[in-house]
Short mmCIF file of N, CA and C and ligand atoms in Angstrom, two decimals:
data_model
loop_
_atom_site.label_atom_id
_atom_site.label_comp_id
_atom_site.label_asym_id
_atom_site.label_seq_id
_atom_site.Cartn_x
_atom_site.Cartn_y
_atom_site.Cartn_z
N UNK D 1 0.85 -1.19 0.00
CA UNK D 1 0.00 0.00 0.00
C UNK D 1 0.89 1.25 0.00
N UNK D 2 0.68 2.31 -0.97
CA UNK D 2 0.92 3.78 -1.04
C UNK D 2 1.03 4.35 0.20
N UNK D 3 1.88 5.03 0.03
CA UNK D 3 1.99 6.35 0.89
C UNK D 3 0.92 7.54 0.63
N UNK D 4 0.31 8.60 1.46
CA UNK D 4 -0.68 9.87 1.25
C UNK D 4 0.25 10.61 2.18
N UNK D 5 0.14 11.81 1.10
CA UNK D 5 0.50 12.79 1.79
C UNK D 5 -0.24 13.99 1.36
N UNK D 6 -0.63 14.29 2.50
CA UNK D 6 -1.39 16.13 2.73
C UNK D 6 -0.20 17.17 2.76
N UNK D 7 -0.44 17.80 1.83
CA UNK D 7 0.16 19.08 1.61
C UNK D 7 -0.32 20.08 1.20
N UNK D 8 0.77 21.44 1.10
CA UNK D 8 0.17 22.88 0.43
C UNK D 8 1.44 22.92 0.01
N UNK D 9 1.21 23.34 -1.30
CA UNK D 9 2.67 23.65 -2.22
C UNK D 9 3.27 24.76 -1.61
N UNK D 10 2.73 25.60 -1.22
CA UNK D 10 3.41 27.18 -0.74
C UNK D 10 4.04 26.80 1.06
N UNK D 11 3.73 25.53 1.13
CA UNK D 11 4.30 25.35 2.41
C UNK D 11 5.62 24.75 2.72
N UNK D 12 6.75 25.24 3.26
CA UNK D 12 7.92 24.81 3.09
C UNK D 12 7.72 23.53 3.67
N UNK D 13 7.98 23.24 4.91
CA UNK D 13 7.89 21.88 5.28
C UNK D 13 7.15 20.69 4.56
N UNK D 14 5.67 21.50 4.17
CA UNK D 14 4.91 20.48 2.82
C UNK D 14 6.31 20.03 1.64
N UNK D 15 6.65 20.85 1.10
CA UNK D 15 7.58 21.30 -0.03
C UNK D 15 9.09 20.24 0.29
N UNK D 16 9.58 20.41 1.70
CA UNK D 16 10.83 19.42 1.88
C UNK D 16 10.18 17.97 1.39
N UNK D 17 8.74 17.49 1.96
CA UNK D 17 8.78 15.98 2.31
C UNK D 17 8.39 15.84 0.71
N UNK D 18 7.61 16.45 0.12
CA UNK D 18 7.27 16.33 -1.44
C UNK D 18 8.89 16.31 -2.70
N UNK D 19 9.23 16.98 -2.04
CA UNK D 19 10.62 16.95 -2.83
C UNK D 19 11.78 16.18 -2.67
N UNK D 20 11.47 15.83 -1.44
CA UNK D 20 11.80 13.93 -0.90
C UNK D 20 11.24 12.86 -1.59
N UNK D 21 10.15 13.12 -1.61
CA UNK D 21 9.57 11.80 -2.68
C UNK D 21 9.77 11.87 -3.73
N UNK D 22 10.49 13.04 -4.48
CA UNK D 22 10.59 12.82 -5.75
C UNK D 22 11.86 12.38 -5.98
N UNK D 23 12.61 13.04 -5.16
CA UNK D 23 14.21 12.98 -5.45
C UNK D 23 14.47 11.29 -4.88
N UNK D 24 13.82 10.55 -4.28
CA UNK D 24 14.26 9.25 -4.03
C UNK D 24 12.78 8.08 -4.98
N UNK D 25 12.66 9.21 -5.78
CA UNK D 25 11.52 8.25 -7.02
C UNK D 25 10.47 7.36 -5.79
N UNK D 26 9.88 7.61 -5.26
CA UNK D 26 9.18 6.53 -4.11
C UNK D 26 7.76 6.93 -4.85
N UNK D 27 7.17 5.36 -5.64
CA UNK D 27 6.30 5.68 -6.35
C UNK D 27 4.70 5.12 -5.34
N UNK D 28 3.84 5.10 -6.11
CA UNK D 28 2.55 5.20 -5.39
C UNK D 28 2.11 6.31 -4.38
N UNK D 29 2.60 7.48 -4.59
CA UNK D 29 2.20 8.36 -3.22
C UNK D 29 1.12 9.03 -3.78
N UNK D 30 0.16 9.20 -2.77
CA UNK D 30 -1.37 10.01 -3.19
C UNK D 30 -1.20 11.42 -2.51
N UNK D 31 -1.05 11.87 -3.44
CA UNK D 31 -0.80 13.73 -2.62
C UNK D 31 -2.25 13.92 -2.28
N UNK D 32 -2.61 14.66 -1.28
CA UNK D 32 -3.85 15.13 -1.36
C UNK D 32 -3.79 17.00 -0.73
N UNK D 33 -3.92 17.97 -1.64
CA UNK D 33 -3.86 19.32 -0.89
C UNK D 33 -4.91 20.03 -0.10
N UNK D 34 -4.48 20.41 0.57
CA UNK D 34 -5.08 21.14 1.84
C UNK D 34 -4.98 22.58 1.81
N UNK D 35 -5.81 23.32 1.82
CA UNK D 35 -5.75 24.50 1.62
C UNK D 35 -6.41 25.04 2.93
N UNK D 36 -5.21 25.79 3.60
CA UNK D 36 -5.27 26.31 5.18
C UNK D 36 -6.35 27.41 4.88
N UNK D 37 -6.50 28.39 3.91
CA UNK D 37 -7.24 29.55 4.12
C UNK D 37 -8.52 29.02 4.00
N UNK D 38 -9.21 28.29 3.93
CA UNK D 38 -10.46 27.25 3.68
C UNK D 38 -10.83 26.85 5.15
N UNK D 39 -9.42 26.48 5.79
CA UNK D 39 -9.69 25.85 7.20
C UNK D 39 -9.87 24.55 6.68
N UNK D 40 -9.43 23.90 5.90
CA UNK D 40 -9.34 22.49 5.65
C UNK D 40 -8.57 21.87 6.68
N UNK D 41 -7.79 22.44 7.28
CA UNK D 41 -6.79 21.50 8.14
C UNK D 41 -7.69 21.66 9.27
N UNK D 42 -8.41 22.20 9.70
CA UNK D 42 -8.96 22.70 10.94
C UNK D 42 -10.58 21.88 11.19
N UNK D 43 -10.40 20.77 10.06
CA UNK D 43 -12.10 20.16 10.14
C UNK D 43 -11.81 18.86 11.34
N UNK D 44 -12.85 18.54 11.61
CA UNK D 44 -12.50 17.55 12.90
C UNK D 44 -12.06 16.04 12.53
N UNK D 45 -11.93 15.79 11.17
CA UNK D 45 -11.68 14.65 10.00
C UNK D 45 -9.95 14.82 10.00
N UNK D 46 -9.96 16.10 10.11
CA UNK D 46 -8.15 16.09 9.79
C UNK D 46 -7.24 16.24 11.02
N UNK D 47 -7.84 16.78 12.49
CA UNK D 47 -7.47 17.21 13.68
C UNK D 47 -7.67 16.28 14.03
N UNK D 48 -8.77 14.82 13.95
CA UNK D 48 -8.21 13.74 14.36
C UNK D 48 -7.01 12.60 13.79
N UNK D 49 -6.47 12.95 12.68
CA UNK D 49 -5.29 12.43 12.12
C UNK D 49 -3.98 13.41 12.29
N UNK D 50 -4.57 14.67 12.71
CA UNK D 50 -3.03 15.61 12.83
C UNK D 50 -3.72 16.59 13.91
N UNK D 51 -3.62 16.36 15.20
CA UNK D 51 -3.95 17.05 16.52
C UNK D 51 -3.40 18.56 16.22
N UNK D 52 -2.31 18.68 15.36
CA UNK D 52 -1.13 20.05 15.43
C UNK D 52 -1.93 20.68 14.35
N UNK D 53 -2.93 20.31 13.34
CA UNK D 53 -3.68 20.67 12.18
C UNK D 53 -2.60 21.54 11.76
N UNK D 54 -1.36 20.59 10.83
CA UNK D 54 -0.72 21.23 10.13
C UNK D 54 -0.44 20.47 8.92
N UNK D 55 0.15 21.10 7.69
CA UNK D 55 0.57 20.25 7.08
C UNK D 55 2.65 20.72 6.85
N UNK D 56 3.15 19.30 6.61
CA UNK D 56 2.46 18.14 5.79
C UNK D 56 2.06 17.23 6.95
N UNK D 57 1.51 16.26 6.60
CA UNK D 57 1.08 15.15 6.81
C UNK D 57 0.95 13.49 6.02
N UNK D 58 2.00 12.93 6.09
CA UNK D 58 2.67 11.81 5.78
C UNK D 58 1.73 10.37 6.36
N UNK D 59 1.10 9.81 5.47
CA UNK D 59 -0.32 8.43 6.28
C UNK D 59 1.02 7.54 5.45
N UNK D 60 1.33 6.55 6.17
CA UNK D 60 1.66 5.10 5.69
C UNK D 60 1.20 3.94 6.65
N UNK D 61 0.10 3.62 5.92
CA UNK D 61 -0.86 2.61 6.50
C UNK D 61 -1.22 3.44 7.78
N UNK D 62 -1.24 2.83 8.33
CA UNK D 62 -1.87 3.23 10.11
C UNK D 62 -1.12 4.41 10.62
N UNK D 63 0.50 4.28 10.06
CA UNK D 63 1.23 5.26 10.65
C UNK D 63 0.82 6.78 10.38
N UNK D 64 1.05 7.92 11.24
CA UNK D 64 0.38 8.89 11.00
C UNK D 64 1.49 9.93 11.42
N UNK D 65 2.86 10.94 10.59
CA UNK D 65 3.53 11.28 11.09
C UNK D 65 3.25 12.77 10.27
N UNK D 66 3.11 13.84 11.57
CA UNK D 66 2.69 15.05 10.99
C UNK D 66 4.10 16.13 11.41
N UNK D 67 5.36 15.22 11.33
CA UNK D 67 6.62 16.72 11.91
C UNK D 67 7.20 16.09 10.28
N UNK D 68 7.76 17.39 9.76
CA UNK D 68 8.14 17.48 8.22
C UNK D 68 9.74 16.61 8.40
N UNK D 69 10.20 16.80 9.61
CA UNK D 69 11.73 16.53 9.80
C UNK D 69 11.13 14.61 9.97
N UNK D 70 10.64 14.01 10.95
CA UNK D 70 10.50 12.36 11.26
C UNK D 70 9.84 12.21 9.46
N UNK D 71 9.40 12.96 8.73
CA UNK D 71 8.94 12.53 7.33
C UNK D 71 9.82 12.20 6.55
N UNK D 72 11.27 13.29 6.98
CA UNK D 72 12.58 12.51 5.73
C UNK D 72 12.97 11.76 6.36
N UNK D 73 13.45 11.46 7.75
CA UNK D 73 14.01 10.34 8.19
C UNK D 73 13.39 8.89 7.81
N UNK D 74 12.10 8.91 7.81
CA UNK D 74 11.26 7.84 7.03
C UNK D 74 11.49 7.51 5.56
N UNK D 75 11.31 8.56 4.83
CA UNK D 75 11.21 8.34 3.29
C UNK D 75 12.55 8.40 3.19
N UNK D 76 14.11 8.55 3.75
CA UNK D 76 14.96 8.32 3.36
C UNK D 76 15.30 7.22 3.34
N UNK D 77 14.79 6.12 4.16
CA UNK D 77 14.52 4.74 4.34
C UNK D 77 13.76 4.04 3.39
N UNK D 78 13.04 4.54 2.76
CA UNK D 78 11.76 4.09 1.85
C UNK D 78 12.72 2.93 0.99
N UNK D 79 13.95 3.60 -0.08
CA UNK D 79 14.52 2.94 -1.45
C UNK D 79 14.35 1.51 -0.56
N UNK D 80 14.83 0.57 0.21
CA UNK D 80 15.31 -0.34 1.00
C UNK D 80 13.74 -0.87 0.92
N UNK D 81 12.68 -0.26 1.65
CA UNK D 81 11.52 -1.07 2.12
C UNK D 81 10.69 -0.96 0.79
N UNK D 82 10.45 0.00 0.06
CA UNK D 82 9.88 -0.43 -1.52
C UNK D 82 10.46 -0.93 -2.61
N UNK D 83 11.70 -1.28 -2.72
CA UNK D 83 12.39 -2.56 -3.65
C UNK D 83 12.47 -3.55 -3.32
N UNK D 84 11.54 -4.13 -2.05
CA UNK D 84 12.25 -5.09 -1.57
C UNK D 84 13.14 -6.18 -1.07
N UNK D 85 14.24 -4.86 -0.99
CA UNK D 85 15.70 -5.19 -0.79
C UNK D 85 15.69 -6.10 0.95
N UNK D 86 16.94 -6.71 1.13
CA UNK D 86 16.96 -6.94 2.64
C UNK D 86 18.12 -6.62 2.81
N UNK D 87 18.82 -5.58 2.44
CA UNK D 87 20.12 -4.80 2.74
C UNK D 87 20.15 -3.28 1.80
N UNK D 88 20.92 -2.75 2.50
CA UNK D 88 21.16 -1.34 1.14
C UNK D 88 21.73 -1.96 0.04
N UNK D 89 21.42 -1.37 -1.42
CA UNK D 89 22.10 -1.26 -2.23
C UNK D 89 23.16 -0.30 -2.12
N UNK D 90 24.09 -1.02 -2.27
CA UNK D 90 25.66 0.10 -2.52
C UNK D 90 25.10 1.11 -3.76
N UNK D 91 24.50 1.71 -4.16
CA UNK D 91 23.87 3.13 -4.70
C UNK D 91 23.70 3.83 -4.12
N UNK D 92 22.61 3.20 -2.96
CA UNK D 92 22.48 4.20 -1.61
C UNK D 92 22.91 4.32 -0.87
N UNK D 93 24.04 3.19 -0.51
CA UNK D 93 25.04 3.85 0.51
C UNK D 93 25.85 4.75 -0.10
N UNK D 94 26.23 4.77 -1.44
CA UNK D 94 26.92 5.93 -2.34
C UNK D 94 26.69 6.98 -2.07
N UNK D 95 24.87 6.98 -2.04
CA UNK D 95 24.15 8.62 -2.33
C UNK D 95 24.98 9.13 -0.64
N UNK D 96 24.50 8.15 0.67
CA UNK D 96 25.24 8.64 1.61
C UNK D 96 26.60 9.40 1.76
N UNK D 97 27.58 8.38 1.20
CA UNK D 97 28.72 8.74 1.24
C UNK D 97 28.43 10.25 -0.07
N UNK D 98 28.42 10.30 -0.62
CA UNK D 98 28.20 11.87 -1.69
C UNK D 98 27.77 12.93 -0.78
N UNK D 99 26.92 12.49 0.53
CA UNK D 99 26.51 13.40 0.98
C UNK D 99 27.18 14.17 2.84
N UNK D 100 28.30 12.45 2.32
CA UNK D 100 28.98 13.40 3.85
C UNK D 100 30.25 13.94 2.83
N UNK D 101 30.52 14.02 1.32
CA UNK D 101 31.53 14.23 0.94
C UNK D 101 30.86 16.21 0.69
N UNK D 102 29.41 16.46 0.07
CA UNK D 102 29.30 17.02 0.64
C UNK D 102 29.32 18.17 1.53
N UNK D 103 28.82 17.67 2.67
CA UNK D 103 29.37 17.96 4.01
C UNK D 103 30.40 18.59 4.45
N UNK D 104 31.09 17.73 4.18
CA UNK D 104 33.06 18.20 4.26
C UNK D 104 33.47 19.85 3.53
N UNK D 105 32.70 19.95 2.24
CA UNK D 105 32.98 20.78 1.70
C UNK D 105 32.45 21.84 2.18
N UNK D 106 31.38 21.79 2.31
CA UNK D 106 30.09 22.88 2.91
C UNK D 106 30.92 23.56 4.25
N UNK D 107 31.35 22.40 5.48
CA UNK D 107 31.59 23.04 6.47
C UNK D 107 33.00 23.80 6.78
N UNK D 108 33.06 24.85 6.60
CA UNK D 108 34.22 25.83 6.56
C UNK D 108 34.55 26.25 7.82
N UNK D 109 33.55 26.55 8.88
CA UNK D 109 33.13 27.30 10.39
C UNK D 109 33.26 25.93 10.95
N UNK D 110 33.08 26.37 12.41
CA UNK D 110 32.81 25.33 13.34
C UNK D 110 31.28 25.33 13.24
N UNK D 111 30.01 25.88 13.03
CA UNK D 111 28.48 25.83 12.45
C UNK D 111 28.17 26.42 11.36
N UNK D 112 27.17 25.82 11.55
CA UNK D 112 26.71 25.86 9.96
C UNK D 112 26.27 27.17 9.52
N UNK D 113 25.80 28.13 10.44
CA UNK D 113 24.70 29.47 10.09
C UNK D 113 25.67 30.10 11.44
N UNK D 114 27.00 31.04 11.56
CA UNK D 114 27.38 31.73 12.04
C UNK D 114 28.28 31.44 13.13
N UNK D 115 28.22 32.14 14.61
CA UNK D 115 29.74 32.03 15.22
C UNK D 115 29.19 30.90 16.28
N UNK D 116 27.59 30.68 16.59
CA UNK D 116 27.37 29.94 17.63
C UNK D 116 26.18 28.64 17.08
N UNK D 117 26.38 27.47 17.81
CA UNK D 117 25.28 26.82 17.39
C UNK D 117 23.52 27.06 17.20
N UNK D 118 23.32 26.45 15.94
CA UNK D 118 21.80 27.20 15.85
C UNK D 118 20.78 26.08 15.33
N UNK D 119 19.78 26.29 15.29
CA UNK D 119 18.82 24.96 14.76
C UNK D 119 19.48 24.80 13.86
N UNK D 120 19.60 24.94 12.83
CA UNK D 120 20.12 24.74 11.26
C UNK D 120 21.58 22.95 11.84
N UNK D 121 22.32 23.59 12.76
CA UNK D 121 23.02 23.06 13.60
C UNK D 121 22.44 21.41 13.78
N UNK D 122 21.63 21.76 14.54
CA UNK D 122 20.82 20.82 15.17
C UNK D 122 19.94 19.48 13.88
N UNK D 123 19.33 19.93 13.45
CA UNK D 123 18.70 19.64 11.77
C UNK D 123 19.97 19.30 11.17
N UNK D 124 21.01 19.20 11.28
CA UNK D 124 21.99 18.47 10.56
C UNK D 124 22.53 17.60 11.15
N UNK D 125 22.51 18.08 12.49
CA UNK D 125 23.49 16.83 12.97
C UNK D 125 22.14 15.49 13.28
N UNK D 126 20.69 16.04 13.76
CA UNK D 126 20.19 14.67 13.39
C UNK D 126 19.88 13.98 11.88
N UNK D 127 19.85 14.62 10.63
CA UNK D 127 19.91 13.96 9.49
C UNK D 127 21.31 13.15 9.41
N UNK D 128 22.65 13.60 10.02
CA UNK D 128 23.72 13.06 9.55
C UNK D 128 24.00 11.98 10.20
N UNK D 129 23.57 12.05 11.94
CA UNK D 129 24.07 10.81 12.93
C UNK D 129 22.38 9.52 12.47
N UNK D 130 21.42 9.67 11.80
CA UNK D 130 20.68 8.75 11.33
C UNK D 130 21.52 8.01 10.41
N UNK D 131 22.07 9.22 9.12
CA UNK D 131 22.64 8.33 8.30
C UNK D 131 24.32 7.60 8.72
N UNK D 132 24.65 8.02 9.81
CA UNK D 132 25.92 6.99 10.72
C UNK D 132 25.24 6.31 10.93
N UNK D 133 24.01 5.54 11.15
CA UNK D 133 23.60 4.45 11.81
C UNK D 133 23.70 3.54 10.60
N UNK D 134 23.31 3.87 9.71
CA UNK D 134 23.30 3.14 8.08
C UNK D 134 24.84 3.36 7.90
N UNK D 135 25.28 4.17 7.04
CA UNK D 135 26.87 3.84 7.01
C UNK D 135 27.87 4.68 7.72
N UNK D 136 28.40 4.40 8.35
CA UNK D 136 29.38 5.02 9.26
C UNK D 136 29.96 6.22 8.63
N UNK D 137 30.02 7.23 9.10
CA UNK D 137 30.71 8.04 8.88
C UNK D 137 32.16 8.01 8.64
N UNK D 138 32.92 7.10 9.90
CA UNK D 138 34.04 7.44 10.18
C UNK D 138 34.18 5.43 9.58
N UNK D 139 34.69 5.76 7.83
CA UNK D 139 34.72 4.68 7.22
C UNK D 139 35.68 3.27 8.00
N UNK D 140 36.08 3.54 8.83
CA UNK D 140 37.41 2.48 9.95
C UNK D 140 36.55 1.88 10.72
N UNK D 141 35.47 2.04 11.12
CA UNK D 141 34.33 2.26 11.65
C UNK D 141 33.47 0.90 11.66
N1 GSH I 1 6.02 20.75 12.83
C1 GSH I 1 5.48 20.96 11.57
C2 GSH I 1 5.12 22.39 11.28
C3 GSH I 1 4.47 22.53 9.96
C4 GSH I 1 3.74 23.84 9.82
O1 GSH I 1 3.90 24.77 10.63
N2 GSH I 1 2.94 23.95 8.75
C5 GSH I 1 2.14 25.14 8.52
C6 GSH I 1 2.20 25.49 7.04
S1 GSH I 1 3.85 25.88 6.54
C7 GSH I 1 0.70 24.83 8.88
O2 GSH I 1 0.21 23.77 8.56
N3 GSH I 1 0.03 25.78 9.57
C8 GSH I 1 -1.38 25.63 9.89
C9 GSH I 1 -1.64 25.69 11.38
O3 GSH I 1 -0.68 25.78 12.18
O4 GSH I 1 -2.82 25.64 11.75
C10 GSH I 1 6.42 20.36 10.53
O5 GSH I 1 7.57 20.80 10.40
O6 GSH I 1 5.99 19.45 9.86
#
């Protein structure tokens, strides 16, 4: 069974998890849009699937995950559970490794957005220590 996802195009967080599904091809997803100035999110049909009546909102089967950030940690997982692989393909541990190579380049400072740690900070280091759990960072490892 498909993935649904509630979104609003003009909504960034909508916009990360949608542009997640495309960029990792994860097919069968049923977009369905929500249009906040309507009060669509605010009907008692959608506040009982998303208490925070926000979007996005990510349904896989029963699961019901309405924070935009636990949405990529999921769908970055997806390639593995919709090919029915029972290990990574070395592609995707590639895309990993590309992305702490990356990384390396990007980080010039000791943070990412100025002289002191900041969310931006934070939002990276949990996307990056998920993907250490899959392939190690520290390749000796
Ligand atoms: N924690 C949420 C926040 C999402 C969020 O604030 N979405 C806004 C649109 S960009 C929304 O749905 N606002 C409607 C409301 O708060 O009632 C996430 O990152 O997924």
């Amino acid at each position: 069974m498909g993935l649904t996802l509630y979104k609003k195009d003009t909504s960034p967080p909508s916009r990360s998890v949608f542009m997640t599904i495309h960029a990792l091809n994860i097919p069968d997803v049923k977009f369905i849009d929500v249009y906040l100035p309507a009060g669509e999110h605010l009907t008692e049909e959608y506040i009982k699937m998303n208490p925070q009546h926000t979007v996005p909102l990510l349904i896989d089967d029963d699961f019901l995950i309405w924070d935009s950030k636990s949405n990529l940690h999921l769908l970055f997982q997806m390639p593995l559970l919709y090919q029915g692989a029972n290990g990574f393909k070395e592609e995707h541990l590639g895309m990993i490794d590309a992305a702490y190579d990356f990384m390396e380049k990007f980080l010039t400072a000791p943070w990412l957005a100025g002289d002191d740690v900041t969310l931006a900070d934070i939002c990276c280091v949990s996307t990056i220590s998920s993907m250490n759990e899959i392939r190690p960072i520290d390749k000796e490892t």
